[in-house]
Short mmCIF file of C-alpha atoms in Angstrom, two decimals:
data_model
loop_
_atom_site.label_atom_id
_atom_site.label_comp_id
_atom_site.label_asym_id
_atom_site.label_seq_id
_atom_site.Cartn_x
_atom_site.Cartn_y
_atom_site.Cartn_z
CA MET A 7 49.06 -30.53 220.16
CA TYR A 8 52.04 -32.84 219.61
CA PHE A 9 50.75 -35.41 222.08
CA SER A 10 47.42 -35.70 220.24
CA MET A 11 48.96 -36.43 216.79
CA PRO A 12 48.97 -40.01 215.50
CA ARG A 13 52.18 -41.95 216.21
CA HIS A 14 54.27 -43.09 213.27
CA PHE A 15 56.24 -46.34 213.63
CA GLY A 16 54.86 -46.76 217.17
CA PHE A 17 57.39 -44.37 218.70
CA SER A 18 56.61 -42.46 221.86
CA VAL A 19 57.00 -38.67 221.84
CA LEU A 20 60.42 -38.91 223.47
CA GLU A 21 61.62 -41.69 221.11
CA ASP A 22 60.46 -39.60 218.09
CA GLN A 23 62.50 -36.63 219.29
CA GLN A 24 65.53 -38.83 219.92
CA CYS A 25 65.35 -40.35 216.42
CA ALA A 26 65.02 -36.92 214.85
CA ALA A 27 68.05 -35.66 216.79
CA ALA A 28 70.11 -38.71 215.76
CA LEU A 29 69.14 -38.22 212.12
CA MET A 30 70.05 -34.53 212.13
CA TRP A 31 73.32 -35.21 213.92
CA THR A 32 74.30 -37.88 211.40
CA CYS A 33 73.51 -35.76 208.34
CA VAL A 34 75.40 -32.71 209.63
CA THR A 35 78.38 -34.89 210.59
CA LEU A 36 78.55 -36.28 207.03
CA VAL A 37 78.31 -32.78 205.52
CA TYR A 38 81.45 -31.76 207.45
CA LEU A 39 83.25 -35.10 207.40
CA VAL A 40 83.38 -35.58 203.63
CA PRO A 41 85.05 -32.23 202.79
CA ALA A 42 87.36 -32.59 205.80
CA ALA A 43 88.48 -36.02 204.57
CA ILE A 44 89.09 -34.70 201.04
CA LEU A 45 91.09 -31.71 202.30
CA SER A 46 93.09 -33.82 204.70
CA THR A 47 93.98 -36.31 201.99
CA ARG A 48 95.10 -33.53 199.63
CA LEU A 49 97.11 -31.76 202.27
CA LEU A 50 98.85 -34.90 203.52
CA SER A 51 99.68 -36.39 200.11
CA PRO A 52 103.16 -36.00 198.67
CA ARG A 53 103.93 -32.88 196.60
CA SER A 54 104.85 -34.95 193.58
CA PHE A 55 101.22 -36.03 193.30
CA TYR A 56 100.25 -32.45 192.49
CA ARG A 57 103.08 -31.72 190.10
CA SER A 58 102.80 -34.89 188.03
CA GLY A 59 100.27 -33.33 185.68
CA LEU A 60 102.10 -30.04 185.19
CA VAL A 61 104.31 -29.14 182.29
CA PRO A 62 107.90 -28.02 183.12
CA SER A 63 107.12 -24.34 182.53
CA GLU A 64 104.43 -24.44 185.20
CA VAL A 65 106.63 -26.11 187.76
CA SER A 66 109.63 -23.81 187.76
CA GLY A 67 108.58 -20.77 185.77
CA SER A 68 109.66 -19.55 182.36
CA ALA A 69 113.31 -20.72 182.80
CA ALA A 70 112.18 -24.34 182.33
CA THR A 71 111.18 -23.71 178.74
CA HIS A 72 114.87 -23.30 177.77
CA ILE A 73 116.02 -26.67 179.24
CA ASP A 74 116.71 -29.46 176.80
CA PRO A 75 115.23 -32.63 178.31
CA GLN A 76 117.77 -34.88 176.50
CA ARG A 77 120.74 -33.09 178.08
CA LEU A 78 119.51 -33.46 181.68
CA GLU A 79 121.51 -35.81 183.89
CA SER A 80 120.17 -37.70 186.85
CA VAL A 81 122.03 -37.11 190.10
#
């Protein structure tokens, strides 16, 4: 049945199967590659990147709410 169907783009039966396999392989690779790249970037980035948007009470617990920011000294 497949051999009697009209050919699109002038591909032979084997070339049609090869193009379909390459298309499926590419799409599946992108589906896994994008989340893997995002996770790798987040895991390998410095910790300060994550904590920059947090308020002091979120970083070190409830004890940070009692610290006066003007009295802190840099070491």
